[in-house]
Every structure is written in structure tokens, then in C-alpha cells.
Short mmCIF file of C-alpha atoms and ligand atoms in Angstrom, two decimals:
data_model
loop_
_atom_site.label_atom_id
_atom_site.label_comp_id
_atom_site.label_asym_id
_atom_site.label_seq_id
_atom_site.Cartn_x
_atom_site.Cartn_y
_atom_site.Cartn_z
CA MET A 1 -90.28 -11.43 -2.66
CA SER A 2 -90.96 -11.03 -5.99
CA SER A 3 -92.17 -14.09 -7.44
CA ASN A 4 -94.67 -16.62 -5.98
CA LYS A 5 -91.58 -19.70 -6.66
CA LYS A 6 -88.15 -19.33 -5.23
CA LEU A 7 -85.34 -20.26 -7.47
CA ILE A 8 -82.63 -22.20 -5.88
CA VAL A 9 -79.79 -22.56 -8.51
CA GLY A 10 -76.82 -24.77 -8.29
CA ASN A 11 -73.88 -23.49 -9.92
CA TRP A 12 -72.06 -26.91 -9.86
CA LYS A 13 -68.80 -24.86 -11.09
CA MET A 14 -65.98 -27.16 -11.83
CA ASN A 15 -67.39 -30.10 -10.94
CA PRO A 16 -67.41 -33.58 -10.36
CA VAL A 17 -64.80 -34.64 -12.27
CA THR A 18 -66.88 -37.82 -14.02
CA LEU A 19 -70.03 -37.71 -16.51
CA ASP A 20 -70.76 -40.81 -14.20
CA GLU A 21 -71.31 -38.84 -10.72
CA ALA A 22 -73.09 -35.37 -13.00
CA LYS A 23 -75.42 -37.72 -13.88
CA LYS A 24 -76.13 -39.36 -10.52
CA ILE A 25 -76.32 -36.06 -8.60
CA ALA A 26 -78.70 -34.53 -11.14
CA SER A 27 -81.14 -37.89 -11.20
CA LYS A 28 -81.16 -37.12 -7.58
CA ILE A 29 -82.28 -33.36 -7.93
CA LYS A 30 -84.69 -34.04 -11.06
CA ARG A 31 -86.54 -37.01 -8.68
CA ILE A 32 -87.17 -34.31 -5.95
CA SER A 33 -87.89 -31.49 -8.11
CA PRO A 34 -91.36 -32.51 -8.89
CA THR A 35 -92.52 -32.48 -5.50
CA LEU A 36 -91.60 -29.37 -4.76
CA THR A 37 -94.60 -26.72 -4.65
CA SER A 38 -93.43 -23.53 -4.42
CA THR A 39 -89.69 -23.69 -5.35
CA GLU A 40 -88.33 -23.84 -9.26
CA THR A 41 -84.34 -25.54 -8.94
CA VAL A 42 -82.05 -24.95 -11.56
CA ILE A 43 -78.51 -26.97 -12.03
CA CYS A 44 -75.70 -25.59 -13.82
CA PRO A 45 -73.27 -28.49 -14.49
CA PRO A 46 -69.93 -28.26 -16.36
CA LEU A 47 -70.48 -27.63 -20.48
CA PRO A 48 -69.70 -31.03 -21.63
CA PHE A 49 -71.83 -32.31 -19.12
CA ILE A 50 -75.42 -30.51 -19.46
CA ILE A 51 -76.92 -32.55 -22.33
CA SER A 52 -76.69 -35.56 -20.23
CA CYS A 53 -78.29 -34.07 -17.07
CA GLY A 54 -81.98 -33.48 -18.77
CA SER A 55 -83.56 -31.75 -21.24
CA ARG A 56 -85.79 -28.70 -21.27
CA LYS A 57 -89.16 -29.07 -19.21
CA GLU A 58 -88.35 -33.02 -18.60
CA VAL A 59 -90.02 -33.05 -14.84
CA LYS A 60 -91.22 -30.09 -13.05
CA HIS A 61 -89.48 -27.35 -11.38
CA PHE A 62 -86.51 -28.33 -12.75
CA HIS A 63 -84.53 -26.34 -15.30
CA LEU A 64 -80.86 -26.27 -17.02
CA GLY A 65 -78.46 -24.02 -16.71
CA SER A 66 -74.86 -23.07 -17.74
CA GLN A 67 -71.59 -21.61 -16.08
CA SER A 68 -71.33 -19.39 -19.48
CA ALA A 69 -72.16 -18.54 -22.84
CA SER A 70 -70.32 -16.95 -25.28
CA VAL A 71 -70.66 -12.94 -26.42
CA GLU A 72 -70.54 -14.15 -30.07
CA MET A 73 -74.01 -14.59 -31.40
CA VAL A 74 -73.46 -15.40 -34.95
CA ARG A 75 -71.61 -18.93 -35.32
CA GLY A 76 -68.73 -18.65 -37.13
CA PRO A 77 -65.02 -18.50 -36.31
CA HIS A 78 -64.76 -18.42 -32.79
CA THR A 79 -62.54 -21.39 -31.64
CA GLY A 80 -63.95 -22.74 -28.02
CA GLU A 81 -67.11 -20.53 -27.72
CA VAL A 82 -70.44 -21.55 -27.20
CA SER A 83 -72.95 -19.35 -28.06
CA ALA A 84 -76.32 -19.20 -26.26
CA GLU A 85 -78.47 -20.01 -29.04
CA MET A 86 -76.57 -23.71 -29.03
CA LEU A 87 -77.19 -23.83 -25.42
CA HIS A 88 -81.13 -23.08 -25.66
CA ASP A 89 -80.97 -25.80 -28.01
CA ILE A 90 -79.77 -28.29 -26.15
CA GLY A 91 -82.49 -27.45 -23.06
CA VAL A 92 -80.87 -25.06 -21.19
CA GLU A 93 -83.00 -21.97 -19.76
CA TYR A 94 -80.69 -19.95 -17.87
CA VAL A 95 -76.90 -18.75 -17.88
CA ILE A 96 -74.72 -17.63 -15.13
CA ILE A 97 -72.92 -14.71 -15.90
CA GLY A 98 -70.50 -12.19 -14.28
CA HIS A 99 -69.80 -14.54 -11.54
CA SER A 100 -67.01 -13.36 -8.79
CA GLU A 101 -64.74 -16.28 -10.23
CA GLN A 102 -64.88 -14.90 -14.00
CA ARG A 103 -64.74 -11.34 -13.10
CA ALA A 104 -61.40 -12.15 -11.12
CA ARG A 105 -59.79 -13.98 -14.61
CA GLY A 106 -60.73 -10.69 -16.01
CA GLU A 107 -64.02 -10.79 -16.89
CA SER A 108 -65.08 -6.51 -17.18
CA ASP A 109 -68.50 -5.32 -16.68
CA VAL A 110 -68.41 -4.42 -20.77
CA ASN A 111 -68.20 -8.38 -21.53
CA VAL A 112 -70.70 -9.18 -19.05
CA ALA A 113 -73.16 -6.88 -20.78
CA LYS A 114 -72.28 -7.94 -24.42
CA LYS A 115 -73.36 -11.54 -22.69
CA ILE A 116 -76.13 -10.90 -20.80
CA LYS A 117 -77.38 -9.33 -24.70
CA ALA A 118 -76.51 -12.27 -26.36
CA VAL A 119 -78.26 -14.79 -23.76
CA ILE A 120 -81.27 -12.46 -23.99
CA ASP A 121 -81.38 -12.92 -26.99
CA ALA A 122 -81.39 -16.40 -27.58
CA GLY A 123 -84.59 -16.48 -25.57
CA LEU A 124 -82.74 -17.42 -22.33
CA SER A 125 -82.30 -15.75 -19.09
CA PRO A 126 -79.39 -14.37 -17.30
CA ILE A 127 -78.06 -14.65 -13.93
CA VAL A 128 -76.30 -11.76 -13.15
CA CYS A 129 -73.56 -11.91 -10.53
CA VAL A 130 -72.82 -8.83 -8.58
CA GLY A 131 -71.25 -8.57 -5.45
CA GLU A 132 -68.46 -6.21 -3.68
CA LEU A 133 -65.10 -7.81 -2.89
CA VAL A 134 -65.46 -6.06 0.78
CA ARG A 135 -67.74 -4.50 3.00
CA ASP A 136 -66.66 -1.01 4.27
CA GLU A 137 -68.06 0.43 7.21
CA ALA A 138 -68.41 3.75 5.22
CA GLY A 139 -70.20 2.08 2.99
CA ALA A 140 -68.05 2.08 -0.40
CA TYR A 141 -69.16 -1.29 -1.20
CA LEU A 142 -72.63 0.21 -2.09
CA GLU A 143 -71.04 3.09 -4.69
CA VAL A 144 -69.24 -0.75 -6.18
CA LEU A 145 -72.19 -2.45 -6.00
CA LYS A 146 -74.09 0.15 -7.88
CA ASN A 147 -71.78 0.66 -10.72
CA GLN A 148 -71.59 -2.89 -11.42
CA ILE A 149 -75.49 -3.36 -11.77
CA LYS A 150 -75.14 -0.29 -13.66
CA HIS A 151 -72.93 -1.09 -16.60
CA SER A 152 -73.61 -4.78 -16.15
CA LEU A 153 -76.68 -4.08 -17.47
CA ALA A 154 -76.38 -1.31 -19.71
CA ASP A 155 -77.20 -2.68 -23.16
CA VAL A 156 -80.31 -4.37 -21.60
CA PRO A 157 -83.73 -3.19 -23.36
CA LEU A 158 -86.64 -2.41 -20.93
CA ALA A 159 -88.89 -4.93 -23.16
CA SER A 160 -86.45 -7.89 -21.84
CA VAL A 161 -85.96 -7.11 -18.01
CA LYS A 162 -88.62 -9.67 -17.03
CA SER A 163 -86.01 -12.50 -17.84
CA ILE A 164 -83.47 -10.89 -15.99
CA VAL A 165 -82.32 -12.75 -12.27
CA LEU A 166 -79.96 -11.10 -9.97
CA ALA A 167 -77.87 -12.60 -7.61
CA TYR A 168 -76.32 -11.05 -5.01
CA GLU A 169 -72.68 -12.43 -4.12
CA PRO A 170 -70.72 -10.53 -1.45
CA ILE A 171 -67.15 -12.44 -2.46
CA TRP A 172 -66.07 -12.35 1.01
CA ALA A 173 -68.61 -14.68 1.29
CA ILE A 174 -67.90 -17.19 -1.19
CA GLY A 175 -66.79 -20.16 0.25
CA ALA A 176 -66.35 -18.93 3.33
CA PRO A 177 -67.13 -21.15 6.55
CA GLU A 178 -70.65 -18.95 7.13
CA PRO A 179 -72.93 -16.96 4.62
CA MET A 180 -73.62 -12.97 5.25
CA LYS A 181 -75.85 -11.56 8.02
CA ASN A 182 -79.73 -12.48 7.55
CA GLU A 183 -80.02 -8.70 7.84
CA ASP A 184 -77.59 -7.43 5.82
CA ILE A 185 -78.88 -9.82 3.27
CA HIS A 186 -81.85 -8.06 3.10
CA GLU A 187 -80.83 -4.75 3.47
CA SER A 188 -78.66 -5.71 0.15
CA SER A 189 -81.17 -7.36 -2.07
CA ILE A 190 -83.32 -3.81 -1.23
CA PHE A 191 -80.33 -1.87 -2.29
CA VAL A 192 -79.96 -4.01 -5.48
CA LYS A 193 -83.26 -4.01 -6.20
CA LYS A 194 -83.36 -0.12 -6.11
CA VAL A 195 -80.93 -0.11 -8.26
CA PHE A 196 -82.58 -1.85 -10.99
CA SER A 197 -86.02 0.49 -10.21
CA ASP A 198 -83.50 3.34 -10.62
CA ILE A 199 -82.59 2.02 -14.18
CA PHE A 200 -85.97 0.11 -15.38
CA GLY A 201 -88.53 1.72 -13.34
CA VAL A 202 -90.13 0.69 -9.78
CA GLU A 203 -92.37 -2.05 -11.70
CA ALA A 204 -89.65 -4.04 -13.41
CA GLY A 205 -87.88 -3.25 -9.82
CA LEU A 206 -90.86 -4.77 -7.80
CA LYS A 207 -91.00 -7.60 -10.10
CA VAL A 208 -87.24 -8.46 -10.64
CA ARG A 209 -85.75 -11.70 -8.53
CA VAL A 210 -82.51 -11.45 -6.36
CA LEU A 211 -80.80 -14.24 -5.48
CA TYR A 212 -78.30 -14.76 -2.65
CA GLY A 213 -75.46 -16.41 -3.01
CA GLY A 214 -72.03 -17.39 -0.63
CA SER A 215 -71.90 -20.30 1.63
CA VAL A 216 -75.49 -21.32 1.93
CA ASN A 217 -76.20 -25.02 3.04
CA TYR A 218 -79.03 -26.90 3.73
CA ARG A 219 -78.83 -25.92 7.62
CA ASN A 220 -78.91 -21.98 6.78
CA ALA A 221 -81.21 -21.85 3.16
CA PRO A 222 -84.10 -21.46 5.26
CA ASP A 223 -83.43 -18.87 7.33
CA ILE A 224 -81.21 -16.98 4.60
CA ILE A 225 -85.06 -17.17 2.72
CA SER A 226 -87.67 -16.22 5.67
CA TYR A 227 -85.24 -13.22 6.91
CA GLY A 228 -83.01 -12.92 4.74
CA LYS A 229 -86.35 -11.77 2.36
CA VAL A 230 -84.40 -13.54 -0.88
CA ASP A 231 -86.18 -14.52 -4.17
CA GLY A 232 -83.88 -17.35 -3.85
CA LEU A 233 -80.54 -18.64 -4.02
CA LEU A 234 -77.16 -19.22 -5.72
CA VAL A 235 -75.77 -22.44 -3.87
CA GLY A 236 -72.43 -23.21 -5.17
CA ARG A 237 -70.59 -26.48 -3.02
CA GLU A 238 -73.57 -27.52 -1.52
CA SER A 239 -74.98 -28.21 -5.06
CA VAL A 240 -72.30 -31.06 -5.59
CA ASN A 241 -73.14 -32.51 -2.05
CA SER A 242 -76.47 -34.16 -3.36
CA PRO A 243 -78.13 -35.06 -0.15
CA GLY A 244 -77.37 -31.90 1.14
CA PHE A 245 -78.90 -30.12 -1.94
CA VAL A 246 -81.93 -32.12 -1.53
CA GLU A 247 -82.22 -31.60 1.45
CA LEU A 248 -81.94 -27.72 1.13
CA LEU A 249 -84.79 -27.90 -1.06
CA LYS A 250 -87.18 -29.47 1.11
CA ALA A 251 -86.65 -27.15 3.97
CA VAL A 252 -86.93 -24.07 1.58
CA ASP A 253 -90.03 -25.42 0.12
CA ASN A 254 -91.10 -25.94 3.25
CA ILE A 255 -91.14 -22.56 3.98
CA ALA A 256 -94.66 -20.82 3.86
CA TYR A 257 -94.48 -18.12 1.44
CA LYS A 258 -95.10 -14.35 2.18
C1 LIG B 301 -70.76 -19.53 -5.34
O1 LIG B 301 -69.68 -19.82 -6.32
O2 LIG B 301 -71.68 -19.10 -6.42
C2 LIG B 301 -71.22 -19.46 -4.14
C3 LIG B 301 -72.19 -19.22 -3.67
O3 LIG B 301 -70.22 -20.70 -3.55
P1 LIG B 301 -70.47 -21.25 -2.00
O4 LIG B 301 -71.94 -21.97 -2.09
O5 LIG B 301 -69.56 -22.66 -2.24
O6 LIG B 301 -70.02 -20.32 -1.29
#
């Protein structure tokens, strides 16, 4: 593990439907967050709900994230876009970039790289999602992963690498009945760190936080952290199930660190 705190990120996706529900989920997470000792949590609600779910440094160990940000950095005629600077202004600290659901809708590594730059320039931390569609016996997926990381991080200057969080999400394990096996998570996270080290140097590779995402719930989360040896988790479905997410945070926080 690369940091002294575990990072648990809730990707709410296009959920819930009402602002009232969103505020209820957020308030339960804000209630538990200050009791955590070795865990930081980030919630990423849909854009219209973010501002009502919290503010910057409102409670300890609780942070706001966004599921997207524009590639555009300068204000102006960009209908429908929300800039990283605007997100920063309302208290957002993290932005999920390159999620497989956005890549499936046409988001390229080139666009991912532009968004990462915009987000870093605004003083936010990008959570960069990478992951293979299939895991073949011959290991071609490793090349896929390597290229995704290299191309997505192509525009990041060395001085900014400390703000990057990587989320390894094998696409076949997202929305699935089971997560990836813990030993495979461990192996892949080492590979992701190695590729990162090859680009930015060993010191940066040792420090970068690598999260795992894909069918994590409160029951499997502690073992994924302990045996998958990742720095945190990117959680989809379980993050909008507030009792489950609260249990997950407690269980992960109870893991003795290192
Ligand atoms: C995700 O989409 O990032 C994700 C990990 O989803 P789930 O936890 O539902 O598999």
C-alpha cells in the first residue's frame, strides 16, 4: 500500500433519482466519516446533487468527487459542459476520469488525457480508471492495460503525479456477481504500479495509490484490501446502498494497516 490511509470512492453513477434521496445517503456517510481513523471516503454523486451533498472539508475524512469534468479549461461557449474550475469552486476534490462506461460511449485515451490535464490544472485529483475488457490466458490484456495507462497519462508533468489516483477496474468484473480474485487483484495492481514507475520513476510508482473496482460490497471489501493489497476501492452499486456502504467503511477501517 502506498499511503497511510485507505481511499474508498463511491461512484453513484446515475443514481439516485431524487435530491432528497441523495442528501439522505450523503448524510449517513458524513455521520460515519469522522469516526474513521485510517480511511478517507469520497462520494461522487451526479452533478446536480453534488452541491447539496456536502462542502469542502465539512467533516473529517469526507470528500466530494465528480463523475466527470469538461476537457475545456477556459470559460466560454461550451454548451452542456462543466469545468474542473467550477467543480473546484463548489468543493469537489476528486474527478473520476476514463470510466469504462464513458470509454464504451466513445471516450478515447486522448480525451482522457485532456480531462486529466484540465482537472490537475484546476487543483483537483483525477481518479483515472483503467482496465481490460477480457482477461486472456496469453496475457494480451497486460498490453491493453499498459497502453491505456501510458496514453491516458501522456500529458501529465512529473510535478503533478502526486495528485493522480489510479483505479484498476477489470471491465468484466464491473456490475458482476463476484469481484476479481484477490490474488489477481494484487498481481494487476503491481503491474499498474510498474507501468506507472516506468513512466514517472520508481519513487512516484511507490507512492501512487491504486484502487480496485468491480463488484465490491461490504462483505468482500476487507479481504480485497487485505489480500488484494490495494490502496483503496472504487465502489459502484454498494455506494448508493447506504447501510452497505457504511458497513463497508467500518469494515475497511478496522483492517490493521500494513
Ligand atoms: C464501477 O462502475 O466503477 C463499479 C465498480 O461498479 P460495481 O461496484 O457496481 O461493480
